[in-house]
Every structure is written in C-alpha cells, then in structure tokens.
CSV table of C-alpha atoms in Angstrom, one decimal:
chain,number,residue,atom,x,y,z
A,244,UNK,CA,171.7,161.4,184.3
A,245,UNK,CA,171.1,163.4,181.3
A,246,UNK,CA,167.3,163.0,179.9
A,247,UNK,CA,167.1,161.8,176.4
A,248,UNK,CA,165.3,164.6,174.3
A,249,UNK,CA,163.5,163.4,171.4
A,250,UNK,CA,164.1,165.2,168.1
A,251,UNK,CA,161.5,167.2,166.4
A,252,UNK,CA,160.5,165.9,163.0
A,253,UNK,CA,160.6,168.1,160.2
A,254,UNK,CA,157.4,169.3,158.5
A,255,UNK,CA,157.1,169.0,154.7
A,256,UNK,CA,154.1,171.1,153.4
A,257,UNK,CA,154.7,169.4,150.0
A,258,UNK,CA,153.6,165.9,151.5
A,259,UNK,CA,150.4,167.4,153.0
A,260,UNK,CA,149.3,168.7,150.0
A,261,UNK,CA,150.0,165.4,148.0
A,262,UNK,CA,147.9,163.5,150.6
A,263,UNK,CA,144.9,166.3,150.5
A,264,UNK,CA,144.9,165.8,146.5
A,265,UNK,CA,144.9,162.2,146.6
A,266,UNK,CA,142.1,161.9,149.2
A,267,UNK,CA,140.2,164.5,147.1
A,268,UNK,CA,140.7,162.5,143.9
A,269,UNK,CA,139.6,159.3,145.6
A,270,UNK,CA,136.4,161.2,146.9
A,271,UNK,CA,135.5,162.4,143.5
A,272,UNK,CA,136.0,158.9,142.2
A,273,UNK,CA,133.5,157.4,144.9
A,274,UNK,CA,131.1,160.4,144.0
A,275,UNK,CA,131.1,159.8,140.3
A,276,UNK,CA,130.6,156.1,140.8
A,277,UNK,CA,127.7,156.5,143.3
A,278,UNK,CA,125.9,158.8,140.6
A,279,UNK,CA,126.5,156.2,137.7
A,280,UNK,CA,125.2,153.3,140.1
A,281,UNK,CA,122.1,155.6,140.8
A,282,UNK,CA,121.4,156.4,137.2
A,283,UNK,CA,121.9,152.8,135.9
A,284,UNK,CA,119.9,151.3,138.7
A,285,UNK,CA,118.2,148.3,137.4
A,286,UNK,CA,114.4,147.9,137.0
A,287,UNK,CA,113.2,147.0,140.5
A,288,UNK,CA,113.2,143.1,141.3
A,289,UNK,CA,109.8,141.7,141.3
A,290,UNK,CA,108.8,139.8,144.6
A,291,UNK,CA,108.1,136.2,144.2
A,292,UNK,CA,104.6,135.3,142.7
A,293,UNK,CA,102.0,135.5,145.4
A,294,UNK,CA,99.7,132.9,143.7
A,295,UNK,CA,99.8,130.3,140.8
A,296,UNK,CA,97.9,130.3,137.8
A,297,UNK,CA,94.4,132.0,137.9
A,298,UNK,CA,91.3,132.3,135.9
A,299,UNK,CA,90.7,136.1,135.3
A,300,UNK,CA,87.5,135.6,133.1
A,301,UNK,CA,85.4,132.9,132.6
A,302,UNK,CA,82.2,132.5,130.2
A,303,UNK,CA,80.7,130.2,127.8
A,304,UNK,CA,81.6,130.5,124.0
A,305,UNK,CA,78.3,132.0,123.1
A,306,UNK,CA,78.9,134.8,125.6
A,307,UNK,CA,81.7,136.1,123.5
A,308,UNK,CA,80.3,139.0,121.6
A,309,UNK,CA,83.2,140.9,120.3
A,310,UNK,CA,87.2,140.6,120.0
A,311,UNK,CA,89.1,143.6,119.0
A,312,UNK,CA,92.7,143.1,118.5
A,313,UNK,CA,95.7,145.4,118.0
A,314,UNK,CA,99.4,144.0,117.3
A,315,UNK,CA,102.3,146.5,117.4
A,316,UNK,CA,101.6,149.4,115.0
A,317,UNK,CA,99.3,147.5,113.0
A,318,UNK,CA,95.5,148.7,112.6
A,319,UNK,CA,93.0,147.0,114.8
A,320,UNK,CA,90.7,144.8,113.5
A,321,UNK,CA,87.5,143.4,115.5
A,322,UNK,CA,85.2,140.4,115.0
A,323,UNK,CA,81.9,140.0,116.3
A,324,UNK,CA,79.9,136.9,117.0
A,325,UNK,CA,76.5,135.8,115.1
A,326,UNK,CA,74.1,133.5,116.3
A,327,UNK,CA,75.5,130.5,114.5
A,328,UNK,CA,78.7,130.4,116.5
A,329,UNK,CA,80.8,132.0,113.5
A,330,UNK,CA,82.9,135.4,114.0
A,331,UNK,CA,82.5,137.9,111.3
A,332,UNK,CA,85.1,140.8,110.6
A,333,UNK,CA,83.9,144.3,110.4
A,334,UNK,CA,84.7,147.0,108.2
A,335,UNK,CA,83.8,147.6,104.3
A,336,UNK,CA,85.8,144.5,103.5
A,337,UNK,CA,84.4,142.3,106.2
A,338,UNK,CA,83.8,138.7,105.7
A,339,UNK,CA,82.5,135.5,107.8
A,340,UNK,CA,85.7,133.5,109.4
A,341,UNK,CA,85.6,130.1,108.8
A,342,UNK,CA,84.2,127.5,111.5
A,343,UNK,CA,87.8,126.6,112.3
A,344,UNK,CA,89.2,130.0,112.5
A,345,UNK,CA,85.9,131.2,114.5
A,346,UNK,CA,86.4,128.2,116.9
A,347,UNK,CA,90.2,128.9,117.4
A,348,UNK,CA,89.7,132.8,118.6
A,349,UNK,CA,86.8,131.9,120.8
A,350,UNK,CA,88.7,129.3,122.4
A,351,UNK,CA,91.4,131.8,123.2
A,352,UNK,CA,88.7,134.5,124.3
A,353,UNK,CA,86.0,132.8,126.7
A,354,UNK,CA,88.3,131.8,129.4
A,355,UNK,CA,91.2,134.1,130.1
A,356,UNK,CA,93.6,132.5,132.7
A,357,UNK,CA,97.2,133.9,133.7
A,358,UNK,CA,100.4,131.8,134.4
A,359,UNK,CA,101.2,133.7,137.6
A,360,UNK,CA,100.2,137.0,139.6
A,361,UNK,CA,104.0,138.4,139.8
A,362,UNK,CA,102.5,141.1,142.1
A,363,UNK,CA,99.6,142.6,143.5
A,364,UNK,CA,101.4,146.0,144.3
A,365,UNK,CA,101.7,148.5,141.3
A,366,UNK,CA,104.3,150.1,143.2
A,367,UNK,CA,106.5,147.0,142.3
A,368,UNK,CA,106.5,147.4,138.5
A,369,UNK,CA,104.8,151.3,137.6
A,370,UNK,CA,108.0,152.8,137.4
A,371,UNK,CA,109.4,150.2,134.9
A,372,UNK,CA,106.5,149.6,132.8
A,373,UNK,CA,108.7,150.4,129.7
A,374,UNK,CA,110.9,147.8,130.7
A,375,UNK,CA,108.5,145.2,130.5
A,376,UNK,CA,107.2,146.5,127.1
A,377,UNK,CA,103.9,148.1,128.6
A,378,UNK,CA,104.7,151.5,127.9
A,379,UNK,CA,103.0,151.8,125.5
A,380,UNK,CA,101.8,147.8,125.2
A,381,UNK,CA,103.0,145.7,122.7
A,382,UNK,CA,99.7,144.0,122.1
A,383,UNK,CA,96.2,145.0,123.3
A,384,UNK,CA,92.9,142.7,123.3
A,385,UNK,CA,89.2,144.2,124.2
A,386,UNK,CA,87.1,141.3,124.8
A,387,UNK,CA,83.4,142.1,125.4
A,388,UNK,CA,81.0,139.7,126.9
A,389,UNK,CA,77.2,139.2,126.7
A,390,UNK,CA,76.6,140.6,130.3
A,391,UNK,CA,78.4,143.9,129.4
A,392,UNK,CA,81.8,142.8,131.2
A,393,UNK,CA,84.9,143.9,129.1
A,394,UNK,CA,88.4,142.5,129.6
A,395,UNK,CA,91.0,144.9,128.3
A,396,UNK,CA,94.2,143.1,128.3
A,397,UNK,CA,97.7,145.2,127.7
A,398,UNK,CA,100.5,142.7,126.9
A,399,UNK,CA,104.1,143.5,127.0
A,400,UNK,CA,107.5,141.8,126.5
A,401,UNK,CA,108.2,137.9,127.1
A,402,UNK,CA,110.1,137.4,130.0
A,403,UNK,CA,113.9,137.3,129.2
A,404,UNK,CA,115.0,133.9,130.3
A,405,UNK,CA,113.2,131.3,128.3
A,406,UNK,CA,110.1,133.7,126.5
A,407,UNK,CA,107.7,131.0,127.9
A,408,UNK,CA,105.4,134.0,129.3
A,409,UNK,CA,104.3,137.7,128.5
A,410,UNK,CA,104.1,140.6,130.9
A,411,UNK,CA,100.4,141.6,131.2
A,412,UNK,CA,98.2,144.1,133.1
A,413,UNK,CA,94.2,144.1,132.8
A,414,UNK,CA,92.3,147.4,132.9
A,415,UNK,CA,90.8,147.9,136.4
A,416,UNK,CA,93.2,145.3,138.2
A,417,UNK,CA,96.5,146.6,139.7
A,418,UNK,CA,98.0,143.4,139.7
A,419,UNK,CA,101.0,142.4,137.3
A,420,UNK,CA,100.4,139.1,135.4
A,421,UNK,CA,102.4,136.4,133.4
A,422,UNK,CA,100.5,135.3,130.2
A,423,UNK,CA,101.2,132.2,128.5
A,424,UNK,CA,103.1,132.4,124.9
A,425,UNK,CA,100.3,130.0,123.8
A,426,UNK,CA,97.5,132.5,124.4
A,427,UNK,CA,99.4,135.4,123.0
A,428,UNK,CA,100.0,133.1,119.8
A,429,UNK,CA,96.3,132.3,119.8
A,430,UNK,CA,94.6,135.5,120.5
A,431,UNK,CA,97.2,138.2,118.5
A,432,UNK,CA,96.8,136.9,114.8
A,433,UNK,CA,97.2,139.1,111.9
A,434,UNK,CA,93.9,140.4,110.2
A,435,UNK,CA,95.3,138.7,107.2
A,436,UNK,CA,95.4,135.2,108.4
A,437,UNK,CA,91.7,135.6,109.5
A,438,UNK,CA,90.4,134.9,105.9
A,439,UNK,CA,90.3,131.0,105.3
A,440,UNK,CA,92.9,130.5,102.5
A,441,UNK,CA,92.4,127.2,99.9
A,442,UNK,CA,95.5,126.8,97.5
A,443,UNK,CA,94.2,125.5,94.0
A,444,UNK,CA,94.8,121.9,93.7
A,445,UNK,CA,97.8,121.6,91.3
A,446,UNK,CA,98.3,117.9,90.1
A,447,UNK,CA,101.8,117.5,88.6
A,448,UNK,CA,100.6,114.4,86.2
A,449,UNK,CA,98.0,116.7,84.9
A,450,UNK,CA,99.8,119.6,83.8
A,451,UNK,CA,100.2,119.6,80.0
A,452,UNK,CA,101.4,123.0,79.7
A,453,UNK,CA,102.7,125.9,81.3
A,454,UNK,CA,103.8,129.4,80.6
A,455,UNK,CA,106.0,132.0,82.4
A,456,UNK,CA,105.3,135.5,81.4
A,457,UNK,CA,107.6,138.5,82.8
A,458,UNK,CA,108.3,141.9,81.2
A,459,UNK,CA,111.2,140.8,79.6
A,460,UNK,CA,110.3,137.3,77.9
A,461,UNK,CA,107.7,134.8,77.4
A,462,UNK,CA,108.8,131.2,78.2
A,463,UNK,CA,106.5,128.6,77.6
A,464,UNK,CA,106.5,124.7,77.7
A,465,UNK,CA,104.0,122.0,76.4
A,466,UNK,CA,103.7,118.2,76.6
A,467,UNK,CA,103.9,116.9,73.0
A,468,UNK,CA,101.1,114.1,73.7
A,469,UNK,CA,98.6,113.1,76.0
A,470,UNK,CA,99.1,112.9,80.0
A,471,UNK,CA,98.0,109.2,79.7
A,472,UNK,CA,101.1,108.4,77.3
A,473,UNK,CA,103.6,105.8,79.1
A,474,UNK,CA,106.2,108.0,77.5
A,475,UNK,CA,105.0,111.4,78.6
A,476,UNK,CA,107.7,112.3,80.6
A,477,UNK,CA,110.0,112.5,77.5
A,478,UNK,CA,107.5,114.1,75.3
A,479,UNK,CA,108.1,117.9,76.6
A,480,UNK,CA,108.9,120.5,74.6
A,481,UNK,CA,110.0,124.0,74.6
A,482,UNK,CA,107.5,126.5,72.8
A,483,UNK,CA,108.6,129.7,73.4
A,484,UNK,CA,111.0,131.5,72.7
A,485,UNK,CA,111.9,128.7,70.7
A,486,UNK,CA,110.6,125.2,69.7
A,487,UNK,CA,112.8,122.7,70.9
A,488,UNK,CA,112.7,119.3,72.9
A,489,UNK,CA,112.7,119.7,76.4
A,490,UNK,CA,115.0,117.6,79.1
A,491,UNK,CA,112.8,115.3,81.1
A,492,UNK,CA,114.4,115.7,84.2
A,493,UNK,CA,114.5,119.7,83.9
A,494,UNK,CA,110.8,119.6,83.3
A,495,UNK,CA,110.0,117.2,86.0
A,496,UNK,CA,111.5,119.7,88.5
A,497,UNK,CA,109.5,122.6,87.1
A,498,UNK,CA,106.3,120.5,87.2
A,499,UNK,CA,107.2,119.5,90.9
A,500,UNK,CA,107.8,123.1,91.9
A,501,UNK,CA,104.6,124.1,90.1
A,502,UNK,CA,102.4,121.7,92.0
A,503,UNK,CA,104.1,122.7,95.0
A,504,UNK,CA,102.9,126.6,94.8
A,505,UNK,CA,101.4,127.6,98.0
A,506,UNK,CA,99.0,130.8,99.0
A,507,UNK,CA,99.7,132.3,102.4
A,508,UNK,CA,97.5,134.7,104.2
A,509,UNK,CA,95.0,136.7,102.3
A,510,UNK,CA,95.7,140.2,102.1
A,511,UNK,CA,92.5,141.4,100.6
A,512,UNK,CA,90.3,141.6,97.5
A,513,UNK,CA,91.5,142.5,94.0
A,514,UNK,CA,90.0,145.8,94.1
A,515,UNK,CA,91.6,148.6,92.1
A,516,UNK,CA,93.1,150.4,95.0
A,517,UNK,CA,94.9,147.0,96.1
A,518,UNK,CA,96.2,146.2,93.1
A,519,UNK,CA,98.0,149.1,92.6
A,520,UNK,CA,99.2,149.4,96.5
A,521,UNK,CA,100.6,145.5,95.9
A,522,UNK,CA,102.4,146.4,92.9
A,523,UNK,CA,100.0,144.7,90.5
A,524,UNK,CA,100.0,147.3,88.1
A,525,UNK,CA,103.5,146.4,86.8
A,526,UNK,CA,103.7,142.6,87.9
A,527,UNK,CA,106.9,141.1,87.7
A,528,UNK,CA,105.7,137.4,86.7
A,529,UNK,CA,102.8,135.7,85.6
A,530,UNK,CA,102.5,131.8,85.9
A,531,UNK,CA,100.0,130.0,83.8
A,532,UNK,CA,99.3,126.6,84.5
A,533,UNK,CA,97.1,124.3,82.3
A,534,UNK,CA,95.9,121.0,83.4
A,535,UNK,CA,94.2,118.5,81.6
A,536,UNK,CA,91.0,116.6,82.6
A,537,UNK,CA,91.8,113.3,84.1
A,538,UNK,CA,91.7,110.7,87.1
A,539,UNK,CA,93.9,111.0,90.1
A,540,UNK,CA,94.3,108.3,93.1
A,541,UNK,CA,93.1,110.1,96.0
A,542,UNK,CA,92.9,108.4,99.8
A,543,UNK,CA,89.7,108.7,101.0
A,544,UNK,CA,88.3,108.6,104.6
A,545,UNK,CA,88.7,104.6,105.1
A,546,UNK,CA,92.5,104.7,103.9
A,547,UNK,CA,91.7,103.3,100.4
A,548,UNK,CA,92.9,104.8,97.4
A,549,UNK,CA,90.2,105.6,94.5
A,550,UNK,CA,90.5,107.7,91.5
A,551,UNK,CA,89.0,111.2,91.2
A,552,UNK,CA,88.1,112.5,88.0
A,553,UNK,CA,89.1,116.2,87.8
A,554,UNK,CA,88.1,118.7,84.8
A,555,UNK,CA,90.3,120.4,82.7
A,556,UNK,CA,91.4,123.8,84.1
A,557,UNK,CA,93.7,126.7,83.9
A,558,UNK,CA,95.2,128.1,87.2
A,559,UNK,CA,97.1,131.4,86.9
A,560,UNK,CA,99.2,133.1,89.8
A,561,UNK,CA,100.6,136.7,89.2
A,562,UNK,CA,103.2,137.9,91.2
A,563,UNK,CA,103.0,141.5,92.4
A,564,UNK,CA,105.3,143.6,94.5
A,565,UNK,CA,107.6,142.7,97.7
A,566,UNK,CA,106.4,142.6,101.1
A,567,UNK,CA,110.0,141.8,102.1
A,568,UNK,CA,113.0,139.8,100.7
A,569,UNK,CA,111.2,136.6,101.7
A,570,UNK,CA,107.3,137.3,101.0
A,571,UNK,CA,105.8,138.2,97.6
A,572,UNK,CA,102.2,139.5,97.1
A,573,UNK,CA,100.6,137.1,94.8
A,574,UNK,CA,97.3,137.5,93.1
A,575,UNK,CA,94.9,134.2,92.2
A,576,UNK,CA,91.4,134.7,91.3
A,577,UNK,CA,89.9,137.8,92.9
A,578,UNK,CA,92.0,137.8,95.9
A,579,UNK,CA,95.5,139.1,96.6
A,580,UNK,CA,97.8,136.8,99.1
A,581,UNK,CA,101.0,136.7,100.3
A,582,UNK,CA,103.4,133.5,99.4
A,583,UNK,CA,107.0,132.4,100.2
A,584,UNK,CA,109.6,133.8,97.8
A,585,UNK,CA,111.0,130.8,97.9
A,586,UNK,CA,108.0,129.1,96.1
A,587,UNK,CA,107.6,131.6,93.6
A,588,UNK,CA,110.8,133.5,93.3
A,589,UNK,CA,112.5,130.5,91.4
A,590,UNK,CA,110.3,130.6,88.6
A,591,UNK,CA,111.6,134.6,88.0
A,592,UNK,CA,115.0,133.0,87.4
A,593,UNK,CA,114.3,130.1,85.0
A,594,UNK,CA,116.9,129.7,82.2
A,595,UNK,CA,115.0,128.2,79.3
A,596,UNK,CA,118.3,127.1,77.9
A,597,UNK,CA,119.0,124.9,80.8
A,598,UNK,CA,115.9,122.9,80.0
A,599,UNK,CA,116.8,122.0,76.5
A,600,UNK,CA,117.4,118.3,76.0
A,601,UNK,CA,120.9,117.5,75.3
A,602,UNK,CA,120.0,114.1,73.9
A,603,UNK,CA,118.9,114.3,70.1
A,604,UNK,CA,117.0,111.2,70.3
A,605,UNK,CA,113.4,111.5,71.3
A,606,UNK,CA,111.9,108.3,70.9
A,607,UNK,CA,112.7,105.2,73.1
A,608,UNK,CA,113.1,101.8,71.8
A,609,UNK,CA,109.8,100.5,73.5
A,610,UNK,CA,107.9,103.1,71.3
A,611,UNK,CA,109.9,103.0,67.6
A,612,UNK,CA,108.1,102.2,65.1
A,613,UNK,CA,110.6,102.9,62.3
A,614,UNK,CA,114.1,104.8,61.7
A,615,UNK,CA,114.9,106.3,58.2
A,616,UNK,CA,118.8,107.3,57.9
A,617,UNK,CA,119.3,109.7,54.9
A,618,UNK,CA,123.4,110.1,54.0
A,619,UNK,CA,123.8,111.8,51.0
A,620,UNK,CA,122.0,109.8,48.1
A,621,UNK,CA,121.8,106.6,50.5
A,622,UNK,CA,118.7,105.7,52.4
A,623,UNK,CA,118.4,103.1,55.1
A,624,UNK,CA,115.1,102.3,56.7
A,625,UNK,CA,114.4,100.2,59.8
A,626,UNK,CA,110.8,98.9,60.3
A,627,UNK,CA,109.9,97.2,63.6
A,628,UNK,CA,106.7,95.1,63.8
A,629,UNK,CA,105.2,93.9,66.9
A,630,UNK,CA,103.0,91.3,67.6
A,631,UNK,CA,101.2,90.4,70.8
A,632,UNK,CA,101.9,86.9,72.5
A,633,UNK,CA,98.9,84.9,72.8
A,634,UNK,CA,98.8,81.7,75.2
A,635,UNK,CA,97.3,78.6,74.3
A,636,UNK,CA,94.4,79.3,75.4
A,637,UNK,CA,94.0,82.3,73.3
A,638,UNK,CA,94.4,84.8,76.2
A,639,UNK,CA,96.8,87.6,75.8
A,640,UNK,CA,100.1,87.2,77.7
A,641,UNK,CA,100.8,90.4,80.0
A,642,UNK,CA,103.6,91.5,82.0
A,643,UNK,CA,103.3,91.7,85.9
A,644,UNK,CA,101.8,95.5,85.4
A,645,UNK,CA,99.0,94.0,83.2
A,646,UNK,CA,100.6,95.2,79.8
A,647,UNK,CA,100.7,93.1,76.8
A,648,UNK,CA,103.9,91.3,76.0
A,649,UNK,CA,105.1,91.5,72.4
A,650,UNK,CA,107.3,89.7,70.0
A,651,UNK,CA,109.3,92.3,68.0
A,652,UNK,CA,110.9,91.9,65.0
A,653,UNK,CA,113.0,94.7,62.6
A,654,UNK,CA,113.9,94.6,58.9
A,655,UNK,CA,116.3,96.7,57.3
A,656,UNK,CA,115.1,97.9,53.6
A,657,UNK,CA,112.8,95.1,53.8
A,658,UNK,CA,115.3,92.4,54.9
A,659,UNK,CA,114.9,90.9,58.6
A,660,UNK,CA,118.0,91.4,61.1
A,661,UNK,CA,118.7,90.5,64.3
A,662,UNK,CA,116.5,92.7,66.8
A,663,UNK,CA,118.7,92.2,69.8
A,664,UNK,CA,121.8,93.8,67.6
A,665,UNK,CA,119.5,96.5,66.5
A,666,UNK,CA,118.1,97.1,70.0
A,667,UNK,CA,121.7,97.2,71.3
A,668,UNK,CA,122.7,99.6,68.7
A,669,UNK,CA,119.5,101.9,69.2
A,670,UNK,CA,120.1,102.0,72.9
A,671,UNK,CA,123.6,103.2,72.5
A,672,UNK,CA,122.2,105.9,70.1
A,673,UNK,CA,119.6,107.1,72.8
A,674,UNK,CA,122.6,107.9,75.1
A,675,UNK,CA,124.6,110.4,72.9
A,676,UNK,CA,124.5,113.6,74.2
A,677,UNK,CA,125.5,116.9,72.6
A,678,UNK,CA,129.1,118.7,73.2
A,679,UNK,CA,128.5,122.2,73.3
A,680,UNK,CA,126.1,125.2,72.4
A,681,UNK,CA,126.2,126.9,69.0
A,682,UNK,CA,127.1,130.4,69.0
A,683,UNK,CA,124.1,132.8,68.4
A,684,UNK,CA,123.6,133.7,64.8
A,685,UNK,CA,125.7,131.0,63.6
A,686,UNK,CA,124.9,130.2,59.9
A,687,UNK,CA,124.1,126.4,59.6
A,688,UNK,CA,124.4,124.8,56.2
A,689,UNK,CA,122.4,121.9,54.5
A,690,UNK,CA,122.7,118.7,56.5
A,691,UNK,CA,124.7,116.0,55.1
A,692,UNK,CA,122.9,113.3,57.3
A,693,UNK,CA,119.2,113.2,58.5
A,694,UNK,CA,117.7,110.5,61.0
A,695,UNK,CA,113.6,110.2,61.0
A,696,UNK,CA,112.4,108.8,64.0
A,697,UNK,CA,108.4,107.5,63.6
A,698,UNK,CA,106.8,107.1,67.3
A,699,UNK,CA,104.2,104.2,67.4
A,700,UNK,CA,101.5,106.9,68.0
A,701,UNK,CA,102.6,108.8,64.6
A,702,UNK,CA,104.7,111.3,65.9
A,703,UNK,CA,107.9,112.0,63.6
A,704,UNK,CA,110.9,113.5,65.0
A,705,UNK,CA,114.1,114.5,63.0
A,706,UNK,CA,117.6,114.7,63.6
A,707,UNK,CA,119.9,116.4,61.1
A,708,UNK,CA,123.6,116.6,61.0
A,709,UNK,CA,125.3,119.7,59.5
A,710,UNK,CA,129.1,120.5,59.1
A,711,UNK,CA,129.8,123.1,62.1
A,712,UNK,CA,133.8,123.0,61.5
A,713,UNK,CA,136.3,120.6,60.9
A,714,UNK,CA,135.9,118.5,64.0
A,715,UNK,CA,132.2,119.0,64.8
A,716,UNK,CA,128.8,118.7,63.2
A,717,UNK,CA,125.6,121.1,64.1
A,718,UNK,CA,122.9,119.0,65.6
A,719,UNK,CA,119.5,120.3,64.2
A,720,UNK,CA,116.4,118.6,66.2
A,721,UNK,CA,113.0,119.1,64.8
A,722,UNK,CA,114.3,121.6,62.6
A,723,UNK,CA,116.0,123.8,65.3
A,724,UNK,CA,119.9,124.1,65.6
A,725,UNK,CA,121.0,125.1,69.1
A,726,UNK,CA,124.0,122.5,70.0
A,727,UNK,CA,127.1,120.5,68.0
A,728,UNK,CA,128.9,117.4,68.7
A,729,UNK,CA,131.8,115.7,67.5
A,730,UNK,CA,131.8,114.5,64.0
A,731,UNK,CA,130.9,110.8,63.9
A,732,UNK,CA,129.5,110.8,67.6
A,733,UNK,CA,125.7,110.3,66.4
A,734,UNK,CA,125.8,107.1,64.5
A,735,UNK,CA,123.7,103.7,64.5
A,736,UNK,CA,126.5,101.3,64.2
A,737,UNK,CA,125.1,98.3,63.6
A,738,UNK,CA,128.2,96.8,61.4
C-alpha cells in the first residue's frame, strides 16, 4: 500500500512581511496610546473623607486681634480689633467699620470649622495642588488671636459638582479640607464693601426740579407750582434746552428712577488722585436733584404711619469712568462709590423731546378759573364760579376724602350757560393731542387763534394756532412752537 505523501506548502515571503508590518503597526499604536494615557492621567482620586465636620480654631470674638484678607490679584487688606468690638481698617485711608460689618467679620473669624477632612495624607493631593486651585491659592486669610496663634488659610477652587464647598489647606496642618461656601463669602469680601454705604434719601414726592448735565448738553425740568398742589403731576415743565410743558407720565417715570438711585460699595475718598484715577476729571454726567421741604409718611417701629418733616436739600451724583460695562464710578458728596449702570446709565440716554407734552391743554377742568378764546377780531370768554356747598347746620359738605364739595357755574361773555355741556366740551379739548413735530428752523407766522387758560391759583397758559400748511396748524404752547395738528382739530365745540 502506497503511503500518502503530504505536499509541502509553498512559502510566500510577501505575506510574512505583511504580517510583520501589521504587528508592528498595532504595537506602535499601543505604545502611543499608553504614552497619551500616562500624560493625561487625571488627578489622583482623593480617598473618602476620614471624618465629618471639624472645628479647626475656636476662640471668643474678643480674642480676634487682626484679620488679613487677599482675594485673587487684589491687594490684601487688614483690619484690627479695638476694645469696643469694632474693627478698623489699617492704612492711610483707614476707617472704623460699622457695627454690623465688624460683627459679620468677627462671626466668620472667631470659630473656623471645616466641612470635611478630605484627606490626612499630603501624598493624596500634593501633586495636584494646581488642579484644586491651591497653587497659587485663590484666596488667603490670616487671622491672629490674642494668645499669638495665627490661622493661615489658603482657599482654592469650589468642588466641581455643586460648588457647595472649597478646597482648603491650613499652614502647619498636612490635611486637605473642605471649607463651606458660606464661610468663604463671609470672610473674603472686597475692601470696598467694608465701608458703610448710606444712599441719600430721595422722595419722589419732594422732587421739584432736576438737571442732567453732560459734556454735550444741559437738560432740566422744574415743577411749575408747589409739591403739595393737587395737580402737581401735571405742572412739570422742561426748562432747558427749551421751555415747554412736560408730559406727566414721562416725568413721573424719570422721578421714579431718580428716587431709585442707589450707591454700591465705597471705593474711597474724593482725593485729587482718586478723582483722576476714576474718571472724574472728565465726568460723563452730573445728576442734580432738588427736593423741597415737606412731610413724608414713614412707617414707625410700631407699624403705624407718621408724618416726618424733611428739610430742603440738593443731592448730586456725578458719573465718572466705567469700572465695567455693568458698573460705573459715582461721586456723591466727598466719597467715590460704584453703582449699577442700569440705574445711572439710563439718564445718559434721556431724550428731552420724548418728555414734551403732546397734550396742548395744561389745566384740568377742576382747576380752571377762566378760558378766553380769541379768533381774529372775535373774543369769547368763559368764567367759572365755584361756591362751597353748606349743610343745613352751616358745616361745609365734604367728599369721602375730606375735600370741600363745590357748586360750579359757568358764563360765556357774561351770560350763564349749562355747566355740564361746557364741561363735556372742555374735557374733549383736554384729550386733543398733536399730530407731529415741526421741522427745525421752520418759520411760524402770527397766530390766527389764541386760547388763554387761567388756573384757580392764577397760573396762565396759552395755546396759539398758526397756519403751518394747507392742512395743518402749528401749535404754540406758552410761546414755544414744537408740534402741529390738523386744522380744526383744536376747538372747543359747544354749539
């Protein structure tokens, strides 16, 4: 029987070379991957905390002799405690902190707890200090106590997941701690916030004039009457750059924003150096607010409202340079502050034309004493007479608010007419608004119609109509022409 002889397989050197190349390629890839992994190895995971919260330093408030704080790249500041429990900022421009500010800092300094001891072995974190924000530290606090002990805290980044605490080390202690966010916010305040800030009290109801002065223009408004007038809101007038009645709603909005002006943290005294450094050598705006003397209702400690008398005063805010897009430097009195751009910036963009009244009639029916209308050679005069209503017992009759109730009659050129009809026609006239703005430099001819309104307090206003074009009349209010309206659109229609 013939034995089967197995044929030899042919050897292919090309295939062998290919296998070697593929093997070499994968080996190289594995080597590169290993190098990348080694270079990008994440910070070493810290072991589970070895304990819960722990008090690192504990003294009485009176034992805190000094506190030094550094925030980021800001210059550090130091406060020292006197015998009265108040803290004083050191330095040439130092000052004594308020009782509330002193108490807040002392509360944060006399007992120093940690949230957790993250690790007791420096090997666990020493190589990763930069990852924890500790090389260099984001914040530093040095607190000295009466017995000579010093607590030197270095604070890093907040923990990544919720930011509820910060990484912290303490000089002379090898452990890594978690320091609460609340403690960080209480201790690491800016130097500016140490000075007590009191914004001047601005009562909207007491403002009777205000001026906005910028390098380009001076805008001013004034109350043409007294703050106690029942129709004071309707008596505002633009006094610069023109003289013209102001719109009650527009002025009310400006007054509300003036009353809401607030000063932020104190920057420093208004020294020549500081004034130049913070942009007050070329201020962007000056806000001057005059407040009349008057009584304002204030809620007392018992919850009752009582009238408090305030004297006449003028309050001035000067806007200097920008600290940022959101914060401006403001000079008030002899001190420089920061303030939100949202509160002061709006006054840099006030359009005086937008505050001009679009209603030519300025006297309400309830305050009208007389109305004279001159059309060409014709003259019509309406005179209102008011008589207080008297009860049978001779007491004056008053309304729900305690104001006297009047009987009103009206005459036209000396003859009595129906007051209800006159009142309806007059109220319709008070609702007439202008149609548009006159072009600048447009010449205005002599008026063909003049309305003269006399208020019960003696104030006189005029509305004159002059031909502007074939369809419109120019409206001249108290001698100033700014708008036009359609011909025949301004008329007391009684007949």
